[in-house]
């Protein structure tokens, strides 16, 4: 793991599955980037936390974007967010009609929440990748054990605990922090130059500048890194990739070849007992062991 590599970009996503914010600097605490995934959309009928990992129901979430009305403070209640709707209009999270406005666009009764229901769940579709078995994405035993329903296409949909490996209080899929390197994105672009592996598809919090050749994060679990002068992170396990990375967002087109390329070229063994097995991966998850502030252009050690 090389030292002195520059932090190329920082991101946070105020509302789960909506487009987020590119930051020049960010505050970190034990729950990750301050304000990250502080809000989520709750499906009233099912009680499920909405996630664009089920495209048929929730793809439209990626047509919204969210930004904080004021800067979040680590350890404090998140401030309101300003949500830009697909038609370009904006509403604040504290508007009295925000739930109805979101429901009207999404076509389901939803509520914008900052507090999760008891034992919150999100769903994930195991995408058909044109001839590749679903085991190319995840271990078959995990798919079988978690499948809760099927899409009309016959593709399985699994149900998972929200933030299973993160401190409570945020709407993460799994972990508090997601890191990806420009090396990984460059390798994917080499493997499939016809596709656009824009970093926005992968929704990281931290992007590190070129750190070597290929999927360098594969070897990072079990190691630690200092970001800037204060923030200390401990890498836990590689980031499993899903159908959400293939979906249209902003000016990026829908492209399942982006996920197919990961599955063909970086299907690796994850050792973490709860999810042990071979997964299609790009990037790495981390816990924050010491908080502080980091800026784009800082280096890591």
Coordinates of C-alpha atoms in Angstrom, one line a residue:
X1 CA 0.0 0.0 0.0
X2 CA 1.9 3.1 -1.2
X3 CA 2.2 6.2 1.0
X4 CA 1.8 9.8 -0.1
X5 CA -0.9 9.2 -2.6
X6 CA -3.3 12.1 -3.0
X7 CA -7.0 12.1 -2.1
X8 CA -8.5 12.8 -5.5
X9 CA -12.2 13.3 -4.5
X10 CA -14.6 13.1 -1.6
X11 CA -18.3 12.4 -1.7
X12 CA -21.3 12.1 0.5
X13 CA -24.9 11.0 -0.2
X14 CA -27.4 12.8 2.1
X15 CA -30.3 10.6 1.0
X16 CA -29.8 6.9 0.3
X17 CA -29.9 6.0 -3.4
X18 CA -30.2 9.7 -4.6
X19 CA -27.3 11.5 -6.2
X20 CA -25.1 13.2 -3.7
X21 CA -22.5 15.9 -3.2
X22 CA -18.9 16.3 -4.3
X23 CA -17.0 17.8 -1.4
X24 CA -13.8 19.8 -1.2
X25 CA -13.4 18.7 2.4
X26 CA -15.2 16.4 4.8
X27 CA -15.5 15.6 8.5
X28 CA -15.2 12.0 9.5
X29 CA -16.3 10.3 12.7
X30 CA -17.0 6.7 13.7
X31 CA -20.1 6.7 11.6
X32 CA -18.3 7.7 8.4
X33 CA -18.5 11.0 6.6
X34 CA -20.6 13.5 8.6
X35 CA -24.2 13.4 7.1
X36 CA -23.6 10.5 4.7
X37 CA -26.8 8.5 4.2
X38 CA -28.5 10.4 7.1
X39 CA -31.8 10.2 5.2
X40 CA -33.6 7.5 3.4
X41 CA -36.9 6.9 1.6
X42 CA -39.2 4.4 3.4
X43 CA -41.7 2.3 1.5
X44 CA -44.9 2.5 3.6
X45 CA -46.5 -0.7 2.3
X46 CA -43.5 -3.0 2.9
X47 CA -41.6 -1.2 5.5
X48 CA -38.5 -1.6 3.3
X49 CA -35.8 1.1 3.0
X50 CA -35.9 2.1 -0.7
X51 CA -32.8 1.2 -2.7
X52 CA -32.1 1.6 -6.4
X53 CA -30.6 -1.9 -6.1
X54 CA -34.1 -3.0 -7.2
X55 CA -34.4 -1.0 -10.5
X56 CA -38.0 -1.8 -11.5
X57 CA -39.3 -0.2 -8.3
X58 CA -36.7 2.4 -7.3
X59 CA -34.6 3.3 -10.4
X60 CA -36.2 6.8 -10.3
X61 CA -34.4 7.6 -7.1
X62 CA -31.2 8.1 -9.2
X63 CA -33.0 11.0 -11.0
X64 CA -33.1 12.9 -7.7
X65 CA -30.2 14.6 -6.0
X66 CA -29.8 15.8 -2.5
X67 CA -27.5 18.4 -0.8
X68 CA -27.5 19.6 2.8
X69 CA -29.0 23.1 3.5
X70 CA -26.3 23.6 6.2
X71 CA -23.1 21.7 6.9
X72 CA -23.6 18.6 9.1
X73 CA -21.8 18.4 12.4
X74 CA -20.4 15.1 13.5
X75 CA -22.4 13.6 16.3
X76 CA -25.3 16.0 15.9
X77 CA -28.7 15.6 14.2
X78 CA -28.4 16.1 10.5
X79 CA -29.7 19.4 9.1
X80 CA -32.4 19.6 6.5
X81 CA -31.6 18.6 2.9
X82 CA -32.6 20.3 -0.4
X83 CA -33.8 17.7 -2.8
X84 CA -33.8 18.4 -6.5
X85 CA -36.6 16.5 -8.3
X86 CA -36.3 15.0 -11.8
X87 CA -38.1 18.0 -13.3
X88 CA -35.5 20.4 -11.8
X89 CA -37.8 21.7 -9.0
X90 CA -36.5 21.7 -5.4
X91 CA -38.0 20.9 -2.0
X92 CA -36.6 20.8 1.5
X93 CA -36.8 17.8 3.7
X94 CA -38.7 19.8 6.3
X95 CA -41.4 20.9 3.8
X96 CA -44.7 19.7 5.2
X97 CA -45.6 18.1 1.8
X98 CA -42.3 16.4 1.1
X99 CA -43.6 12.9 1.6
X100 CA -46.5 13.4 -0.8
X101 CA -44.3 15.1 -3.4
X102 CA -41.9 12.1 -3.3
X103 CA -44.8 9.6 -3.4
X104 CA -46.3 11.3 -6.5
X105 CA -43.0 11.0 -8.5
X106 CA -42.1 7.5 -7.3
X107 CA -45.6 6.1 -7.7
X108 CA -45.7 4.5 -4.3
X109 CA -46.5 5.8 -0.8
X110 CA -43.2 6.7 0.8
X111 CA -41.8 8.8 3.7
X112 CA -38.5 10.5 4.0
X113 CA -37.0 9.4 7.3
X114 CA -33.9 10.0 9.5
X115 CA -34.8 7.3 12.0
X116 CA -35.0 3.7 10.8
X117 CA -37.8 1.3 11.7
X118 CA -37.0 -1.6 14.0
X119 CA -34.7 -4.1 12.1
X120 CA -34.6 -2.1 8.9
X121 CA -34.1 -4.0 5.6
X122 CA -33.2 -3.1 2.0
X123 CA -33.6 -5.3 -1.1
X124 CA -31.2 -6.2 -3.9
X125 CA -31.8 -7.6 -7.3
X126 CA -29.4 -10.3 -8.6
X127 CA -29.1 -9.1 -12.2
X128 CA -29.1 -11.3 -15.3
X129 CA -25.8 -10.5 -17.0
X130 CA -26.5 -12.1 -20.4
X131 CA -25.5 -15.7 -19.9
X132 CA -23.4 -15.3 -16.8
X133 CA -24.7 -17.2 -13.8
X134 CA -25.8 -15.2 -10.8
X135 CA -23.0 -16.8 -8.9
X136 CA -20.7 -14.6 -10.9
X137 CA -21.9 -11.8 -8.6
X138 CA -22.2 -13.5 -5.2
X139 CA -22.0 -16.9 -3.5
X140 CA -25.0 -19.1 -4.3
X141 CA -25.6 -20.0 -0.7
X142 CA -26.0 -16.3 0.3
X143 CA -28.4 -15.7 -2.6
X144 CA -30.5 -18.7 -1.6
X145 CA -30.5 -17.8 2.1
X146 CA -31.6 -14.2 1.6
X147 CA -34.0 -14.4 -1.4
X148 CA -37.3 -12.9 -0.4
X149 CA -39.1 -12.6 -3.7
X150 CA -38.6 -12.7 -7.5
X151 CA -38.9 -10.0 -10.1
X152 CA -41.2 -10.5 -13.1
X153 CA -38.1 -11.4 -15.1
X154 CA -37.4 -14.4 -12.7
X155 CA -34.4 -12.6 -11.2
X156 CA -34.1 -13.2 -7.5
X157 CA -34.4 -10.3 -5.0
X158 CA -32.7 -10.6 -1.6
X159 CA -33.5 -8.9 1.6
X160 CA -30.6 -7.7 3.8
X161 CA -30.2 -5.8 7.1
X162 CA -29.4 -2.1 6.7
X163 CA -25.9 -1.2 7.8
X164 CA -25.1 -4.7 9.0
X165 CA -21.5 -3.8 9.6
X166 CA -21.7 -0.1 10.5
X167 CA -22.5 1.8 13.7
X168 CA -26.3 2.5 14.0
X169 CA -27.9 5.7 12.9
X170 CA -27.2 5.8 9.1
X171 CA -28.7 4.1 6.1
X172 CA -25.7 2.3 4.7
X173 CA -26.0 -0.9 2.8
X174 CA -23.2 -2.5 4.8
X175 CA -20.3 -0.4 6.1
X176 CA -19.6 3.2 7.2
X177 CA -17.0 4.1 4.6
X178 CA -16.3 3.1 1.0
X179 CA -13.0 3.8 -0.7
X180 CA -12.0 3.3 -4.4
X181 CA -8.9 4.0 -6.3
X182 CA -8.3 5.6 -9.7
X183 CA -6.2 2.5 -10.4
X184 CA -9.3 0.2 -10.2
X185 CA -11.4 2.5 -12.4
X186 CA -8.5 2.7 -15.0
X187 CA -8.2 -1.0 -15.1
X188 CA -11.9 -1.5 -15.7
X189 CA -11.7 1.1 -18.5
X190 CA -8.8 -0.9 -20.1
X191 CA -10.8 -4.1 -19.9
X192 CA -13.9 -2.7 -21.5
X193 CA -13.1 0.6 -23.3
X194 CA -16.6 0.7 -24.8
X195 CA -18.1 1.3 -21.4
X196 CA -17.9 4.4 -19.1
X197 CA -16.6 3.5 -15.6
X198 CA -17.2 6.9 -14.2
X199 CA -16.6 7.1 -10.5
X200 CA -20.2 8.2 -9.9
X201 CA -21.4 4.7 -10.7
X202 CA -19.6 3.4 -7.6
X203 CA -20.8 5.9 -5.0
X204 CA -17.5 6.0 -3.0
X205 CA -16.8 8.4 -0.1
X206 CA -13.1 8.6 -0.8
X207 CA -11.3 8.3 -4.2
X208 CA -7.6 7.9 -4.0
X209 CA -5.4 8.9 -6.9
X210 CA -3.4 6.3 -8.9
X211 CA -1.9 3.9 -6.4
X212 CA -0.5 1.2 -8.7
X213 CA -1.8 -1.3 -11.3
X214 CA -5.2 -2.9 -11.3
X215 CA -7.5 -3.8 -8.4
X216 CA -5.1 -2.7 -5.7
X217 CA -7.8 -2.6 -2.9
X218 CA -8.1 -6.4 -3.1
X219 CA -5.2 -6.6 -0.7
X220 CA -6.1 -3.9 1.8
X221 CA -8.5 -5.6 4.2
X222 CA -6.8 -6.0 7.6
X223 CA -4.6 -2.9 7.0
X224 CA -5.0 0.7 8.2
X225 CA -4.4 4.1 6.6
X226 CA -4.2 7.7 7.7
X227 CA -6.1 10.2 5.6
X228 CA -4.7 13.7 5.8
X229 CA -3.2 14.2 9.2
X230 CA -5.9 13.0 11.6
X231 CA -8.4 10.5 10.1
X232 CA -7.5 6.9 10.6
X233 CA -9.4 4.1 8.8
X234 CA -9.2 0.3 9.0
X235 CA -10.1 -1.6 5.9
X236 CA -12.5 -4.4 6.5
X237 CA -13.5 -6.2 3.3
X238 CA -13.8 -5.6 -0.4
X239 CA -16.8 -3.8 -1.9
X240 CA -19.3 -6.2 -3.6
X241 CA -20.8 -4.7 -6.7
X242 CA -24.4 -4.8 -7.8
X243 CA -26.9 -3.8 -10.5
X244 CA -27.0 -0.3 -9.2
X245 CA -23.6 0.4 -10.7
X246 CA -25.1 -0.3 -14.2
X247 CA -28.0 2.1 -14.0
X248 CA -28.5 5.4 -15.8
X249 CA -27.8 8.5 -13.6
X250 CA -27.1 12.0 -14.6
X251 CA -25.5 11.8 -18.0
X252 CA -24.4 8.2 -17.6
X253 CA -26.3 5.6 -19.6
X254 CA -27.7 2.3 -18.4
X255 CA -24.9 -0.3 -19.1
X256 CA -24.9 -3.8 -17.6
X257 CA -21.5 -4.4 -19.3
X258 CA -19.9 -2.3 -16.5
X259 CA -21.0 -5.0 -13.9
X260 CA -20.3 -7.8 -16.3
X261 CA -16.7 -6.6 -16.6
X262 CA -16.2 -6.6 -12.8
X263 CA -17.7 -10.1 -12.5
X264 CA -15.5 -11.5 -15.3
X265 CA -12.2 -9.9 -14.0
X266 CA -12.4 -9.4 -10.3
X267 CA -14.4 -12.1 -8.6
X268 CA -12.5 -12.7 -5.4
X269 CA -12.9 -14.5 -2.1
X270 CA -14.1 -12.4 0.8
X271 CA -13.0 -13.8 4.1
X272 CA -15.5 -12.0 6.4
X273 CA -17.5 -14.9 8.0
X274 CA -20.9 -13.4 7.6
X275 CA -20.5 -12.9 3.8
X276 CA -17.7 -15.4 3.1
X277 CA -17.4 -16.5 -0.5
X278 CA -16.6 -15.3 -4.0
X279 CA -18.0 -11.9 -5.0
X280 CA -17.6 -9.5 -7.9
X281 CA -15.7 -6.6 -6.3
X282 CA -14.3 -3.2 -6.9
X283 CA -13.2 -1.0 -4.0
X284 CA -13.0 -1.6 -0.3
X285 CA -15.0 -0.9 2.8
X286 CA -13.5 0.6 6.0
X287 CA -14.3 1.6 9.5
X288 CA -13.2 5.0 10.9
X289 CA -11.0 4.4 14.0
X290 CA -10.0 8.1 14.5
X291 CA -12.1 11.0 13.2
X292 CA -11.1 14.4 11.9
X293 CA -11.2 16.5 8.8
X294 CA -9.8 15.6 5.3
X295 CA -9.6 17.7 2.2
X296 CA -9.2 16.9 -1.5
X297 CA -5.5 17.2 -2.2
X298 CA -4.4 15.8 1.1
X299 CA -2.2 12.7 1.1
X300 CA -2.5 9.4 3.0
X301 CA 0.0 7.4 4.9

